Coordinates of C-alpha atoms in Angstrom, one line a residue:
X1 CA 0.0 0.0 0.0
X2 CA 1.6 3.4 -1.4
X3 CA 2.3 5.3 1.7
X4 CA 2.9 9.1 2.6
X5 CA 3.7 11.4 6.1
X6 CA 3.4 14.8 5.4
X7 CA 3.4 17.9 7.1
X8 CA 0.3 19.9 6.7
X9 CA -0.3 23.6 7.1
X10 CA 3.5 24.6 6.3
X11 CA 6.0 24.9 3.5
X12 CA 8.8 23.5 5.7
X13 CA 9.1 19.9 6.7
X14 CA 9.2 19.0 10.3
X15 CA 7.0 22.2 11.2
X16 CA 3.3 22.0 11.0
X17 CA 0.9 19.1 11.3
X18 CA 2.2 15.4 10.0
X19 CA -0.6 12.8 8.9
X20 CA -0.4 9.7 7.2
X21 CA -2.0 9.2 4.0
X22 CA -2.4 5.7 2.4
X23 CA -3.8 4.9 -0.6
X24 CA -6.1 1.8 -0.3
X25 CA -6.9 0.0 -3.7
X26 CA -8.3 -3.4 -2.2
X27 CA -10.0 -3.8 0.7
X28 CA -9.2 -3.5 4.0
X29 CA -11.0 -4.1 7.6
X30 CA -11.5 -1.2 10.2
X31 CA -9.5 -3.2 12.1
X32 CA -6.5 -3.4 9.8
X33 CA -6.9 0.2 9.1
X34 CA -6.8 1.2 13.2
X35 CA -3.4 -0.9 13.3
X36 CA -1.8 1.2 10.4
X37 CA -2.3 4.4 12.4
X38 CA -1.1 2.5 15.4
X39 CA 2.0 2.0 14.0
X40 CA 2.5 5.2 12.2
X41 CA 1.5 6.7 15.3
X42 CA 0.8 10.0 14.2
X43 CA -2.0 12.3 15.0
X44 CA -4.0 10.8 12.3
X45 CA -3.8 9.0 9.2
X46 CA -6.1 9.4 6.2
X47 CA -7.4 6.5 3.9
X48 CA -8.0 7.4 0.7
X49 CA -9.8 5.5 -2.3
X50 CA -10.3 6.4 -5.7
X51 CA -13.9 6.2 -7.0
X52 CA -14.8 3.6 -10.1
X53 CA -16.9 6.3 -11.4
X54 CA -14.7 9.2 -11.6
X55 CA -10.7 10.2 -11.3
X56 CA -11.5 13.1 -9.0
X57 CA -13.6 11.3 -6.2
X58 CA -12.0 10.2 -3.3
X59 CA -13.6 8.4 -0.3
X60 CA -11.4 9.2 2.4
X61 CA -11.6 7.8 6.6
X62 CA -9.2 9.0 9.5
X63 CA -7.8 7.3 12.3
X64 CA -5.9 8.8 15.4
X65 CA -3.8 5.8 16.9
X66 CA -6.4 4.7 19.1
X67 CA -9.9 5.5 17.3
X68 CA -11.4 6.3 14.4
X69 CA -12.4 10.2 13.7
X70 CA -15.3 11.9 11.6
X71 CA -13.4 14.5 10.1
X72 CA -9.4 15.9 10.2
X73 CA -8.8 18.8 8.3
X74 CA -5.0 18.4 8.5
X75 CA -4.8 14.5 7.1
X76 CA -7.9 16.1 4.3
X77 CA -4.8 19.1 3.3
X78 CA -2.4 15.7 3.3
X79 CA -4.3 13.9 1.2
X80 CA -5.4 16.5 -1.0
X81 CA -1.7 17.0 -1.8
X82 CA -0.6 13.2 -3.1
X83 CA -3.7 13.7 -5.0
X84 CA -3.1 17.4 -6.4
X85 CA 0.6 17.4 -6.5
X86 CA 1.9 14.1 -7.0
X87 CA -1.4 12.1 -8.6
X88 CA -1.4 15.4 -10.7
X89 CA -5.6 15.8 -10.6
X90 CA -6.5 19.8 -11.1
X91 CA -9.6 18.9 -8.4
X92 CA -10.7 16.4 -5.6
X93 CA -14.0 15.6 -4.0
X94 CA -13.7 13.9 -0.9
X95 CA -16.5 11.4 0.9
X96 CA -15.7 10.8 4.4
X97 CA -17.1 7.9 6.2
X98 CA -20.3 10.4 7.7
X99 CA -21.0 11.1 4.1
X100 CA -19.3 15.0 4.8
X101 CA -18.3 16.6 1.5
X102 CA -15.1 17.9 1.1
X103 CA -13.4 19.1 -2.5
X104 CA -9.9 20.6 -2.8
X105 CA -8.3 22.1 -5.6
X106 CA -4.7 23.5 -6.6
X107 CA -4.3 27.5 -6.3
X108 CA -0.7 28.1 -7.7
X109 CA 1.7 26.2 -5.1
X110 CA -1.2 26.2 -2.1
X111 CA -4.2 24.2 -2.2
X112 CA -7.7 25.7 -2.0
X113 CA -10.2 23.8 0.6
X114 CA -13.8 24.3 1.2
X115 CA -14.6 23.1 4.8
X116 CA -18.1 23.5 6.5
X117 CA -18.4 26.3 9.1
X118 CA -19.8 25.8 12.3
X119 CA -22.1 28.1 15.2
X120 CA -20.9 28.3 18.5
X121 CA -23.0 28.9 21.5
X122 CA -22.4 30.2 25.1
X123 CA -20.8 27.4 27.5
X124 CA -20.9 27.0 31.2
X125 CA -18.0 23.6 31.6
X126 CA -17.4 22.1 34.5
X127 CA -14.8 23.7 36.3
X128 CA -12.4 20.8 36.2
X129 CA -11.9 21.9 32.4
X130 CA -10.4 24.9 33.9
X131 CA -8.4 23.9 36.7
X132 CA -7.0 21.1 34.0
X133 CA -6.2 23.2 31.2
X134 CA -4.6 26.3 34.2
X135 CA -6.9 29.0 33.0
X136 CA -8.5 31.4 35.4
X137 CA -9.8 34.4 33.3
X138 CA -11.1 33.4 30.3
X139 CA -12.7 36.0 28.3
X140 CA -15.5 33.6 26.7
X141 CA -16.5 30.1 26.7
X142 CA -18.2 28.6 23.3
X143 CA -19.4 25.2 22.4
X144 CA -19.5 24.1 18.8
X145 CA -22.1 21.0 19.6
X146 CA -21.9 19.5 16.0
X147 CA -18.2 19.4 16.2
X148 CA -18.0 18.9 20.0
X149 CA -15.1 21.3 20.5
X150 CA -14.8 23.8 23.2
X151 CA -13.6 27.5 22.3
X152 CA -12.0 29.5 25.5
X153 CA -10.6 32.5 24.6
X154 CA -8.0 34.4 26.8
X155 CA -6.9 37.7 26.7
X156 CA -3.5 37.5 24.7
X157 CA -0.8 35.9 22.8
X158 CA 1.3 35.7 25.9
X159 CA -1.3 34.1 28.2
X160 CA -2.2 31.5 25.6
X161 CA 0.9 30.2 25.0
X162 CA 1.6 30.1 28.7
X163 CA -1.3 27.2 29.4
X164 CA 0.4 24.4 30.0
X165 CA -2.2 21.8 30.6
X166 CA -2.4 18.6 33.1
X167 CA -2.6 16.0 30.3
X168 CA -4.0 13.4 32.9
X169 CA -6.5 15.8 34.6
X170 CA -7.9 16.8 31.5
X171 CA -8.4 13.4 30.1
X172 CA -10.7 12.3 33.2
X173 CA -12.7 15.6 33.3
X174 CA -16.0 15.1 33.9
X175 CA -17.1 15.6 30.2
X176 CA -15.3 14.6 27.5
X177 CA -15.0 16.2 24.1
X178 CA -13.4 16.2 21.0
X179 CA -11.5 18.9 21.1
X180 CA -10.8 22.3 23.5
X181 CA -9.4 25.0 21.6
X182 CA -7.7 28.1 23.5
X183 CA -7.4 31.4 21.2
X184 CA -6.7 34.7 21.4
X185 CA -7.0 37.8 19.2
X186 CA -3.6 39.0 17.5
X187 CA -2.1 42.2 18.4
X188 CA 0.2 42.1 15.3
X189 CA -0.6 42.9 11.9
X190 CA 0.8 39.4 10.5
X191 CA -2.0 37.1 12.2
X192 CA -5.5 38.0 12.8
X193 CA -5.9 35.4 15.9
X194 CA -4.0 32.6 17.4
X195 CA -4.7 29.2 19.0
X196 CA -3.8 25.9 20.4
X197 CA -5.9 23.0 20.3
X198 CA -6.0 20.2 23.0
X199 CA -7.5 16.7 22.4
X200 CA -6.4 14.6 25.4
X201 CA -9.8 12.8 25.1
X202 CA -8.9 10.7 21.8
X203 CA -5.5 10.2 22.3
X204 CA -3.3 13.5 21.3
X205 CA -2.5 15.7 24.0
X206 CA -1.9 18.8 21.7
X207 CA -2.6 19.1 17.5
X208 CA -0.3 20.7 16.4
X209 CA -2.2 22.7 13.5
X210 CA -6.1 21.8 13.4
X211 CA -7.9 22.3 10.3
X212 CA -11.3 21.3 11.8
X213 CA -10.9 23.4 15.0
X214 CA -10.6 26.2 12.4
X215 CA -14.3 25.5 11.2
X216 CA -15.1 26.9 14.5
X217 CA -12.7 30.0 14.7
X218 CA -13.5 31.3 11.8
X219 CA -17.0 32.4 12.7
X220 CA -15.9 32.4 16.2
X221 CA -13.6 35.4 15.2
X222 CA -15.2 36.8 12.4
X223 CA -18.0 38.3 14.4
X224 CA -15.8 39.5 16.7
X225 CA -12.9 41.0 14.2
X226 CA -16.0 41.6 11.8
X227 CA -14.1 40.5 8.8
X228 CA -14.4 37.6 6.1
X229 CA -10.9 37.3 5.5
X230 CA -8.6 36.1 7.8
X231 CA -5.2 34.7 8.3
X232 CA -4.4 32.5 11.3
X233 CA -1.9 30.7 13.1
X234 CA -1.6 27.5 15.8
X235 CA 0.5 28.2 18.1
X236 CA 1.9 25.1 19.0
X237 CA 5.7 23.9 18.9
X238 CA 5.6 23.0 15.7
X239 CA 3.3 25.8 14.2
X240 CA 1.2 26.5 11.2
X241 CA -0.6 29.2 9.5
X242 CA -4.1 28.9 6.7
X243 CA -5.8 31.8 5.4
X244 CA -9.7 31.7 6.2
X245 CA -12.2 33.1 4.0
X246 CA -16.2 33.0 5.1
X247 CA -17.9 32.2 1.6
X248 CA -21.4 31.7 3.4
X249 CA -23.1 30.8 6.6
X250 CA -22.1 27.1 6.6
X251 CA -18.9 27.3 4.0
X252 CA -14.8 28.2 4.6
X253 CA -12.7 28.2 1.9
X254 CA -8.9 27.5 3.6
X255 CA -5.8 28.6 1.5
X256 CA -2.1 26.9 3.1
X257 CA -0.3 24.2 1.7
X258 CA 1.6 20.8 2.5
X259 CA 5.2 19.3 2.7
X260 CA 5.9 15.7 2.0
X261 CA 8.1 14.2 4.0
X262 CA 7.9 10.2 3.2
X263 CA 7.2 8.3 0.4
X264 CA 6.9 4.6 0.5
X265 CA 5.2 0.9 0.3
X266 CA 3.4 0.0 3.5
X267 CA 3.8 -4.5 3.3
X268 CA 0.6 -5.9 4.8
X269 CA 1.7 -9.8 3.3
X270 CA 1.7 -11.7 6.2
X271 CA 5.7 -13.4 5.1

């Protein structure tokens, strides 16, 4: 099985997000596919199949090492860049496994992505969440319930890169979710907002760029900074930037690119 780890949301390799991205052309159990992102042991890793019916269509599933996901923008970008830049399609639609649309298409040496966009409403957690994550004046709480992530934003740069959760403690909160997302606004010129993302409860302490948290910023911060055009960044060790544009209530069209890092054959023989 061809095989690929790339690094998503970045020009550079080793910075970014890294998913795996196999190309399945016979099939495979769940079971088989939950052992490959075992073994890769990356954030996630994206499966990808090419449609009978057309040369553009793509089913695609994603696995963290531990469990299967809905939806990953970061291993969708991955994937979207063996199938743009090394496949050599102009376009892609993707299918994931909830029957989510996704299509991608090359924009120069970027790729163009339309995600969906999601509402987030006021939040009252637990305050375990908190006391786990070490914030104690957030400016808002949000909850995106279709993509169960939190949003907490805190007053600056400097405060949100200072969180330094307890990766044990917010694992066994209370409630669990797929995702807590900490932001705050930019007080530069280069970024219009920042954030980390935090996903203890399916196995990844901290994403290092989120593509799907980003479905949630976006609106998030576009009421606030009342603009449609954005640029952001994750602020994690690694680090990654995406320009957001809000093309409609429920639609974001993201703008970054990908870095391929490995290229090879995955052997699933058994001798």
């Amino acid at each position: 099985m061809k095989t690929y780890i790339i690094d998503a949301f970045t020009t550079e390799a080793f910075k970014g997000n890294p998913a795996g991205v196999c190309i399945v052309e016979n099939d495979i159990s769940v079971e088989t596919m939950q052992s490959i992102a075992g073994e890769l042991n990356l954030s996630e890793t994206a499966f990808i199949r090419k449609s009978e019916n057309n040369e553009n269509d793509y089913s695609i599933r994603y696995f963290t090492p531990t469990v299967p996901i809905d939806f990953c923008g970061h291993a969708t970008l991955a994937s979207a860049k063996v199938i743009l830049h090394q496949i050599g399609n102009s376009t892609v639609n993707f299918t994931t496994f909830h029957n989510l649309k996704i299509s991608a298409k090359s924009a120069g040496e970027n790729i163009k992505m339309n995600f969906h966009l999601y509402e987030t409403v006021n939040y009252f957690p637990n305050e375990d969440l908190y006391l786990a994550l070490g914030i104690t004046n957030p400016i808002a709480t949000k909850y995106a319930e279709k993509m169960d992530m939190v949003v907490i934003e805190v007053a600056n740069k400097d405060i949100l890169l200072s969180v330094k959760p307890n990766f044990v403690n917010l694992a066994n909160t209370s409630k669990s979710y797929k995702a807590v997302i900490v932001t705050a606004k930019s007080e530069d010129s280069k970024y219009d907002f920042y954030s980390r993302c935090f996903c203890s409860w399916i196995g990844i302490d901290e994403d290092p760029v989120t593509g799907s948290s980003h479905s949630v910023l976006a609106k998030y911060w576009s009421t606030i900074l009342n603009k449609k055009e954005m640029i952001a960044f994750q602020a994690s060790k690694r680090g990654g930037s995406m320009q957001l544009k809000i093309i409609s209530d429920n639609e974001l069209e993201v703008l970054s690119d990908a870095k391929i890092v490995f290229e090879g054959q995955l052997n699933l023989k058994s001798k």
